[in-house]
Amino acid sequence: MSDKTFYLTTPIYYVNARPHIGHAYSTIVADVLARRHRLLGEETYFLTGTDEHGQKIERSAAAAGIAPQQFTDQVSETFRTLWQRMGITNNQFIRTTSEQHKLGVQKLFRTLYDHGFIYLDSYTGSYCVSDEAFMDQPVGTPCPDCGRPLEEVTEENFFFKLSAFQEPLIDLIESDKLKITPDSAKNEVLSFVRGGLKDLSISRSSFTWGIPVPEDIQQAAGAKQKHVVYVWLDALANYMTALGYGSADDSLWQKFWPADVHLVGKEITRFHCVYWPAFLLAAKLPTPKQVTANGWLLFDNAKMSKSKGNIVRTETILAGFGDEVYGRQFPDSTREERDLFASDVLRYFLLREIPFGQDGSFSFDAMITRYNADLANGYGNLVSRVLGLIQQNYVSGLPKPTAPWLCPDRNVYREGEEPGNPLEAKSGTHFISQQVSDFSDFASQALWPSNKFQIFLAEVALRIGHVDGYISFHKPWALAKSESPSDQQKLIEVLYTAAEAIRIITALLYPVLPYTTAKVWTQLGLGDIEEAAHSGKLNNLTWGGLEPGTKLGALAPLFPRAPKELAEIMSTMEEQNAATPNSQLATEQTTEQAATTPAAAPTTDAAPATTEPTSLQRPDASPEITIDDFVKVELRVAEVVVCDRVPKADKLLRLEVSLGQLPDGSQEQRQILSGIAEWYTPEEMVGKRIIVITNLAPRKMRGLESHGMLLAASEPGGKPMLATVPEGVPVGTRLK
Ligand code: MSP
């Protein structure tokens, strides 16, 4: 155990959206790093959590018709449970609505005030509610970050003297005392700071869902309104309050602060590299050592985000790879095992596919192809092949190879093999041991410290290929049949070399594939990998570390092949989820998805935010609702009077439906957008009597407002069958 500590954080996630794989990406990278630092013997503290205050969340709660605390309790829980299902090893999950956090934030605010860096003033500006920030662009124009219209806000605000920190921040960043990676993020931050810093509004009085500015400070400053702390000051402080800053017991804070790495999405580097260090400098507290920005996961060429409606939920991956791949191979496996397996696959894919720091596209097809190539055919196949041969030939453990095999200079080429042939060079014991050893040094010294996960995993895959080639070349299965003592010696040597290479590769892969490497570790006969990580054994990558005579554990397949159709299955799961009205109400629902898929049958409607993905196939798993819940939903008979396609939206139809006569004799009519264009033509829709949810909050898609949803019974991937009523039921009739 080294006496080094390592404190690592993820952003704390807003609870106005349920988690998608964009959030999982940051959390996964942090977990990989945390595991890596633990196996290096560093005392590691890994923090994640949820960001629960602010106007955006207050509004989401109102839209869901529940109190903000209840709302944040629910959504925060979906994050926490998901990370648990994925085997994320965070040491703490902080919530900004906790009492400890509140005390810490108030202490920080007070410190800044006492040091003379806070004053009260009035401010009018254009404000983005979604980003919780004032913007330079005019009111009514789209927010430069998220595209939503900017609103005019006039407020009496407490201000932080950010302008006083331009020079200190430039020094801090240029000197790498606050190291910002990648360089592109550092340059962006530097040019922002060099462009001049305005004082920053750090309180809000237009809403109440936040941490109150300490009462005595409000009074002393002569505030006329009630103020809550600006959500970014509140949120950033989590990195210290989680450790007890501002609480009676701040021993963790004493031990771990300043943070070694704040891992953040690239869109929030400014908050972490400008505001946060400025607050800390003003409070005379140590600044974090490093801020590392990850790029965005893109889906359909845009940042995956709830507002764009192009999200993939992690639950879909867990159900796809966990149930459809692992669960089929191991029908007796537990839910937990299936989740952890699928989580490994997602971890591997994201780190292997995306150069860290850059944006990367996600697709189900790419994920399946990569899984089959690198994990099923690559690593998994190699392990099964080699360990299978050892098991068959040496039930009581692989014997010690004869002495010379360890000599690095020994020429391994045998009689009948022609030296000088490049294929042979790649197939030699010496080549393999050297390759694997050199690589593990290189990985430890260069690739890991600079977060080059993609190169690291590509290089591991290459070594796996070499070992595979080595096995194919020496054909141990043929050697096993030979009686000759030299062939028997060679068999031991070849199998030992391959097994030792697997040991090192497995130790290297552990941070990325914690669940499956644990299985390989026990299959190798090395016991519990977590214990090995803890005791420093996983950090012993010196060639020859595998004790001869080690008896293998029970063997079992590791990575069953994933069928091509899995992509379709997972896409359908996403659509199904988007089609459950509850996912709109509860939290995140995306405008686009809400209407591009028809309403599911009522039996599956009420799936809660935390529903396991498989419950989509198990209608009986829906939670109980009360009659009060049900009567909130207004279902009415409607007739389609106009229907056309929506330009550039393959799945959307625009319907105008009639809901019967209003008391003044006019027709009650409304526009609804529905994602049924793949199955229904506009012509066949006109005149149809359908059932519509009429009290759903309106949503905008492709510039058009949708005021309701159609009801349909739909099987995954199948044609949605529109719900209807018998002839003679008047248009407008309510269903109860
Ligand atoms: N609450 C703030 C952060 C406060 S930290 C003191 C916030 N929350 S967020 O939920 O909107 O996003 C947080 C982070 O989630 C991003 O910074 C990023 O790390 C991750 N991601 C969310 N969507 C993502 C992608 N599409 N791709 C990659 N990461 C993404 O901002």
Short mmCIF file of C-alpha atoms in Angstrom, two decimals, residues 27-353:
data_model
loop_
_atom_site.label_atom_id
_atom_site.label_comp_id
_atom_site.label_asym_id
_atom_site.label_seq_id
_atom_site.Cartn_x
_atom_site.Cartn_y
_atom_site.Cartn_z
CA THR A 27 -19.31 7.39 -14.34
CA ILE A 28 -17.69 4.41 -16.04
CA VAL A 29 -14.50 6.31 -16.83
CA ALA A 30 -14.33 7.41 -13.20
CA ASP A 31 -14.87 3.85 -11.98
CA VAL A 32 -12.14 2.54 -14.29
CA LEU A 33 -9.73 5.14 -12.92
CA ALA A 34 -10.74 4.47 -9.33
CA ARG A 35 -10.14 0.74 -9.73
CA ARG A 36 -6.82 1.39 -11.38
CA HIS A 37 -5.65 3.68 -8.57
CA ARG A 38 -6.80 1.21 -5.94
CA LEU A 39 -4.79 -1.57 -7.49
CA LEU A 40 -1.76 0.71 -7.50
CA GLY A 41 -2.16 0.73 -3.73
CA GLU A 42 -3.39 4.31 -3.46
CA GLU A 43 -6.06 5.07 -0.90
CA THR A 44 -8.78 6.06 -3.31
CA TYR A 45 -11.97 7.99 -2.72
CA PHE A 46 -14.47 8.10 -5.56
CA LEU A 47 -17.44 10.44 -5.36
CA THR A 48 -20.52 10.75 -7.50
CA GLY A 49 -24.06 11.94 -6.85
CA THR A 50 -26.94 14.13 -7.92
CA ASP A 51 -27.43 17.86 -8.39
CA GLU A 52 -30.93 18.55 -7.16
CA HIS A 53 -31.61 22.27 -6.84
CA GLY A 54 -32.51 25.04 -9.23
CA GLN A 55 -35.35 26.35 -11.31
CA LYS A 56 -35.07 23.69 -13.96
CA ILE A 57 -35.67 20.96 -11.42
CA GLU A 58 -38.39 22.94 -9.68
CA ARG A 59 -40.17 23.18 -13.04
CA SER A 60 -39.69 19.51 -13.85
CA ALA A 61 -41.19 18.59 -10.51
CA ALA A 62 -44.14 20.89 -11.16
CA ALA A 63 -44.63 19.31 -14.58
CA ALA A 64 -44.67 15.90 -12.93
CA GLY A 65 -47.21 17.21 -10.44
CA ILE A 66 -45.18 16.39 -7.35
CA ALA A 67 -43.20 18.29 -4.74
CA PRO A 68 -39.57 18.97 -5.66
CA GLN A 69 -38.21 16.92 -2.77
CA GLN A 70 -40.30 13.92 -3.69
CA PHE A 71 -39.35 14.35 -7.31
CA THR A 72 -35.62 14.57 -6.61
CA ASP A 73 -35.86 11.62 -4.20
CA GLN A 74 -37.25 9.50 -7.00
CA VAL A 75 -34.90 10.50 -9.75
CA SER A 76 -31.81 10.53 -7.57
CA GLU A 77 -32.68 6.97 -6.61
CA THR A 78 -32.72 5.90 -10.27
CA PHE A 79 -29.13 7.09 -10.61
CA ARG A 80 -28.03 5.45 -7.38
CA THR A 81 -29.64 2.11 -8.17
CA LEU A 82 -28.31 2.12 -11.69
CA TRP A 83 -24.72 2.66 -10.53
CA GLN A 84 -25.21 -0.16 -8.05
CA ARG A 85 -26.52 -2.49 -10.72
CA MET A 86 -23.47 -1.63 -12.81
CA GLY A 87 -21.04 -2.43 -10.01
CA ILE A 88 -19.75 1.14 -9.79
CA THR A 89 -17.43 1.43 -6.80
CA ASN A 90 -18.16 4.97 -5.67
CA ASN A 91 -17.32 5.49 -2.00
CA GLN A 92 -20.17 7.93 -1.57
CA PHE A 93 -23.23 9.14 -3.40
CA ILE A 94 -23.84 12.77 -2.53
CA ARG A 95 -27.16 14.52 -2.87
CA THR A 96 -27.23 18.30 -2.82
CA THR A 97 -30.47 18.23 -0.86
CA SER A 98 -28.69 16.60 2.10
CA GLU A 99 -28.29 18.52 5.33
CA GLN A 100 -24.53 18.07 5.39
CA HIS A 101 -24.22 19.58 1.92
CA LYS A 102 -26.43 22.51 2.83
CA LEU A 103 -24.27 23.36 5.83
CA GLY A 104 -21.11 23.16 3.74
CA VAL A 105 -22.49 25.41 1.02
CA GLN A 106 -23.58 27.99 3.56
CA LYS A 107 -20.15 27.87 5.15
CA LEU A 108 -18.48 28.46 1.79
CA PHE A 109 -20.86 31.32 1.00
CA ARG A 110 -20.13 32.87 4.38
CA THR A 111 -16.39 32.52 3.91
CA LEU A 112 -16.53 34.25 0.53
CA TYR A 113 -18.67 37.00 2.04
CA ASP A 114 -16.37 37.42 5.05
CA HIS A 115 -13.38 37.68 2.73
CA GLY A 116 -15.06 40.56 0.91
CA PHE A 117 -15.76 38.83 -2.40
CA ILE A 118 -19.56 38.99 -2.32
CA TYR A 119 -21.81 42.05 -2.76
CA LEU A 120 -25.50 42.68 -3.45
CA ASP A 121 -26.66 44.32 -6.69
CA SER A 122 -29.53 44.29 -9.15
CA TYR A 123 -29.26 42.75 -12.55
CA THR A 124 -31.34 42.41 -15.70
CA GLY A 125 -30.24 39.98 -18.31
CA SER A 126 -31.16 37.19 -20.62
CA TYR A 127 -31.20 33.94 -18.81
CA CYS A 128 -31.28 30.30 -19.83
CA VAL A 129 -33.38 28.38 -17.35
CA SER A 130 -32.16 25.07 -18.64
CA ASP A 131 -28.48 25.90 -18.20
CA GLU A 132 -29.15 28.02 -15.11
CA ALA A 133 -26.96 30.80 -16.44
CA PHE A 134 -27.18 34.36 -17.71
CA MET A 135 -26.13 34.60 -21.34
CA ASP A 136 -24.73 37.41 -23.47
CA GLN A 137 -27.24 36.88 -26.31
CA PRO A 138 -30.50 38.89 -26.51
CA VAL A 139 -33.73 37.75 -24.86
CA GLY A 140 -35.80 35.49 -27.12
CA THR A 141 -32.85 34.23 -29.14
CA PRO A 142 -31.78 30.63 -28.74
CA CYS A 143 -29.39 29.80 -25.93
CA PRO A 144 -25.94 29.24 -27.46
CA ASP A 145 -25.50 26.07 -25.40
CA CYS A 146 -28.82 24.28 -25.56
CA GLY A 147 -30.90 26.20 -28.11
CA ARG A 148 -33.82 26.96 -25.84
CA PRO A 149 -35.15 30.54 -25.94
CA LEU A 150 -33.50 32.96 -23.51
CA GLU A 151 -35.80 34.64 -21.00
CA GLU A 152 -35.52 38.10 -19.50
CA VAL A 153 -34.79 37.98 -15.81
CA THR A 154 -34.34 40.96 -13.50
CA GLU A 155 -33.11 40.13 -10.10
CA GLU A 156 -31.55 41.49 -7.04
CA ASN A 157 -28.54 39.24 -6.80
CA PHE A 158 -25.55 38.55 -4.69
CA PHE A 159 -22.49 38.83 -6.89
CA PHE A 160 -19.12 37.18 -6.63
CA LYS A 161 -16.09 39.28 -7.61
CA LEU A 162 -14.93 36.94 -10.29
CA SER A 163 -13.27 39.83 -12.12
CA ALA A 164 -10.62 39.95 -9.41
CA PHE A 165 -9.36 36.50 -10.36
CA GLN A 166 -8.32 36.83 -13.97
CA GLU A 167 -4.57 36.92 -13.31
CA PRO A 168 -4.52 34.35 -10.50
CA LEU A 169 -6.53 31.96 -12.71
CA ILE A 170 -4.24 32.42 -15.68
CA ASP A 171 -1.25 31.67 -13.43
CA LEU A 172 -2.92 28.66 -11.93
CA ILE A 173 -3.78 27.16 -15.30
CA GLU A 174 -0.67 28.07 -17.25
CA SER A 175 1.56 26.65 -14.53
CA ASP A 176 -0.46 23.42 -14.49
CA LYS A 177 -1.04 23.85 -10.79
CA LEU A 178 -4.55 23.30 -12.01
CA LYS A 179 -3.93 20.89 -14.83
CA ILE A 180 -6.62 20.83 -17.50
CA THR A 181 -6.74 17.96 -19.94
CA PRO A 182 -7.05 17.51 -22.85
CA ASP A 183 -5.11 20.51 -24.21
CA SER A 184 -8.10 21.64 -26.24
CA ALA A 185 -10.04 22.15 -23.00
CA LYS A 186 -7.12 24.00 -21.42
CA ASN A 187 -6.82 26.35 -24.39
CA GLU A 188 -10.51 27.04 -24.45
CA VAL A 189 -10.54 27.91 -20.77
CA LEU A 190 -7.46 30.10 -21.08
CA SER A 191 -8.88 32.09 -23.94
CA PHE A 192 -12.13 32.53 -22.03
CA VAL A 193 -10.27 33.86 -19.00
CA ARG A 194 -7.99 36.08 -21.09
CA GLY A 195 -11.09 37.58 -22.69
CA GLY A 196 -11.92 39.17 -19.33
CA LEU A 197 -14.12 38.04 -16.46
CA LYS A 198 -17.31 39.69 -15.32
CA ASP A 199 -18.55 39.37 -11.77
CA LEU A 200 -20.82 36.41 -11.35
CA SER A 201 -24.34 36.35 -9.98
CA ILE A 202 -24.36 33.72 -7.24
CA SER A 203 -27.87 33.90 -5.83
CA ARG A 204 -31.41 33.75 -7.17
CA SER A 205 -34.61 35.21 -5.78
CA SER A 206 -37.08 34.26 -8.50
CA PHE A 207 -37.61 30.76 -7.14
CA THR A 208 -37.15 28.98 -3.86
CA TRP A 209 -35.85 25.50 -4.66
CA GLY A 210 -32.31 25.93 -3.42
CA ILE A 211 -30.13 26.42 -0.39
CA PRO A 212 -30.99 29.70 1.37
CA VAL A 213 -28.27 32.30 1.55
CA PRO A 214 -27.56 32.56 5.30
CA GLU A 215 -30.22 34.78 6.83
CA ASP A 216 -27.78 37.09 8.64
CA ILE A 217 -25.89 37.77 5.42
CA GLN A 218 -29.13 38.63 3.60
CA GLN A 219 -29.98 41.06 6.39
CA ALA A 220 -26.55 42.59 6.67
CA ALA A 221 -26.46 43.19 2.91
CA GLY A 222 -29.96 44.74 3.00
CA ALA A 223 -31.54 42.20 0.64
CA LYS A 224 -35.19 42.96 -0.16
CA GLN A 225 -35.92 39.51 -1.54
CA LYS A 226 -35.25 36.00 -0.27
CA HIS A 227 -32.22 34.46 -1.90
CA VAL A 228 -31.12 30.94 -2.62
CA VAL A 229 -27.57 30.08 -3.61
CA TYR A 230 -26.89 29.89 -7.34
CA VAL A 231 -27.08 26.26 -8.35
CA TRP A 232 -23.53 26.08 -9.72
CA LEU A 233 -21.98 27.37 -6.52
CA ASP A 234 -24.20 24.92 -4.66
CA ALA A 235 -23.25 22.07 -7.00
CA LEU A 236 -19.51 22.65 -7.22
CA ALA A 237 -19.24 22.75 -3.46
CA ASN A 238 -20.35 19.10 -3.37
CA TYR A 239 -16.78 18.02 -3.98
CA MET A 240 -15.87 19.37 -0.55
CA THR A 241 -19.09 19.02 1.40
CA ALA A 242 -19.21 15.30 0.64
CA LEU A 243 -15.95 15.01 2.54
CA GLY A 244 -17.37 16.91 5.49
CA TYR A 245 -16.27 20.47 4.70
CA GLY A 246 -18.43 22.63 6.96
CA SER A 247 -19.45 19.69 9.17
CA ALA A 248 -18.34 18.71 12.64
CA ASP A 249 -16.35 15.78 11.28
CA ASP A 250 -14.24 16.90 8.37
CA SER A 251 -11.57 14.22 8.63
CA LEU A 252 -12.18 12.97 5.09
CA TRP A 253 -11.84 16.50 3.81
CA GLN A 254 -8.57 16.90 5.70
CA LYS A 255 -7.34 13.68 4.21
CA PHE A 256 -8.45 13.92 0.58
CA TRP A 257 -8.80 17.59 -0.31
CA PRO A 258 -7.74 18.95 -2.82
CA ALA A 259 -9.21 16.58 -5.39
CA ASP A 260 -6.76 14.81 -7.66
CA VAL A 261 -9.14 14.74 -10.61
CA HIS A 262 -12.52 16.23 -11.33
CA LEU A 263 -13.78 14.30 -14.30
CA VAL A 264 -16.32 16.39 -16.23
CA GLY A 265 -18.13 16.52 -19.54
CA LYS A 266 -16.48 19.02 -21.86
CA GLU A 267 -19.46 21.41 -21.75
CA ILE A 268 -18.91 22.14 -18.07
CA THR A 269 -15.15 22.72 -18.02
CA ARG A 270 -15.66 26.46 -17.65
CA PHE A 271 -17.57 26.00 -14.42
CA HIS A 272 -14.87 23.72 -13.08
CA CYS A 273 -11.82 25.56 -14.35
CA VAL A 274 -12.92 29.17 -13.85
CA TYR A 275 -15.68 29.56 -11.29
CA TRP A 276 -14.69 26.72 -9.01
CA PRO A 277 -10.99 27.58 -8.61
CA ALA A 278 -11.93 31.27 -8.25
CA PHE A 279 -14.30 30.44 -5.37
CA LEU A 280 -11.59 28.38 -3.74
CA LEU A 281 -8.91 31.02 -4.20
CA ALA A 282 -11.28 33.57 -2.68
CA ALA A 283 -11.97 31.25 0.24
CA LYS A 284 -8.21 30.65 0.58
CA LEU A 285 -8.65 26.94 0.09
CA PRO A 286 -6.52 24.59 -2.03
CA THR A 287 -7.63 24.24 -5.65
CA PRO A 288 -8.11 20.86 -7.37
CA LYS A 289 -5.05 19.39 -9.03
CA GLN A 290 -6.66 18.40 -12.27
CA VAL A 291 -9.82 18.76 -14.33
CA THR A 292 -10.21 16.21 -17.09
CA ALA A 293 -12.89 16.62 -19.73
CA ASN A 294 -14.57 13.79 -21.57
CA GLY A 295 -16.13 14.29 -24.97
CA TRP A 296 -19.74 13.64 -25.81
CA LEU A 297 -21.46 10.49 -26.76
CA LEU A 298 -23.32 11.19 -29.95
CA PHE A 299 -26.34 9.34 -31.22
CA ASP A 300 -27.64 10.14 -34.69
CA ASN A 301 -24.77 12.64 -34.93
CA ALA A 302 -25.89 14.83 -32.06
CA LYS A 303 -25.01 14.96 -28.38
CA MET A 304 -27.12 12.43 -26.62
CA SER A 305 -29.43 14.47 -24.47
CA LYS A 306 -32.94 14.42 -23.21
CA SER A 307 -33.87 17.64 -24.93
CA LYS A 308 -32.91 16.26 -28.33
CA GLY A 309 -34.64 12.99 -27.67
CA ASN A 310 -31.77 10.88 -28.95
CA ILE A 311 -30.91 8.97 -25.86
CA VAL A 312 -30.04 5.36 -25.18
CA ARG A 313 -30.67 4.20 -21.66
CA THR A 314 -28.16 2.03 -19.86
CA GLU A 315 -31.04 -0.22 -18.82
CA THR A 316 -31.44 -1.16 -22.46
CA ILE A 317 -27.83 -2.35 -22.62
CA LEU A 318 -28.27 -4.26 -19.38
CA ALA A 319 -31.35 -5.97 -20.73
CA GLY A 320 -29.80 -6.56 -24.16
CA PHE A 321 -26.41 -7.95 -23.23
CA GLY A 322 -27.40 -9.10 -19.76
CA ASP A 323 -30.59 -10.97 -20.54
CA GLU A 324 -30.42 -11.69 -24.25
CA VAL A 325 -26.75 -12.74 -24.40
CA TYR A 326 -25.56 -13.74 -20.94
CA GLY A 327 -28.93 -14.86 -19.64
CA ARG A 328 -29.39 -17.20 -22.59
CA GLN A 329 -26.01 -18.84 -22.04
CA PHE A 330 -26.52 -18.99 -18.27
CA PRO A 331 -30.25 -19.35 -17.63
CA ASP A 332 -29.60 -19.81 -13.91
CA SER A 333 -27.60 -16.62 -13.59
CA THR A 334 -28.81 -13.98 -11.17
CA ARG A 335 -30.02 -10.54 -12.16
CA GLU A 336 -26.90 -9.16 -10.55
CA GLU A 337 -24.56 -11.33 -12.63
CA ARG A 338 -26.33 -10.41 -15.85
CA ASP A 339 -26.16 -6.71 -15.03
CA LEU A 340 -22.48 -6.84 -14.19
CA PHE A 341 -21.69 -8.73 -17.33
CA ALA A 342 -23.55 -6.24 -19.53
CA SER A 343 -21.95 -3.39 -17.68
CA ASP A 344 -18.52 -4.83 -18.54
CA VAL A 345 -19.48 -4.93 -22.19
CA LEU A 346 -20.59 -1.30 -22.13
CA ARG A 347 -17.42 -0.25 -20.31
CA TYR A 348 -15.26 -2.03 -22.82
CA PHE A 349 -17.11 -0.66 -25.80
CA LEU A 350 -17.09 2.98 -24.70
CA LEU A 351 -13.44 2.97 -23.74
CA ARG A 352 -12.26 0.93 -26.71
CA GLU A 353 -14.23 2.82 -29.31
#
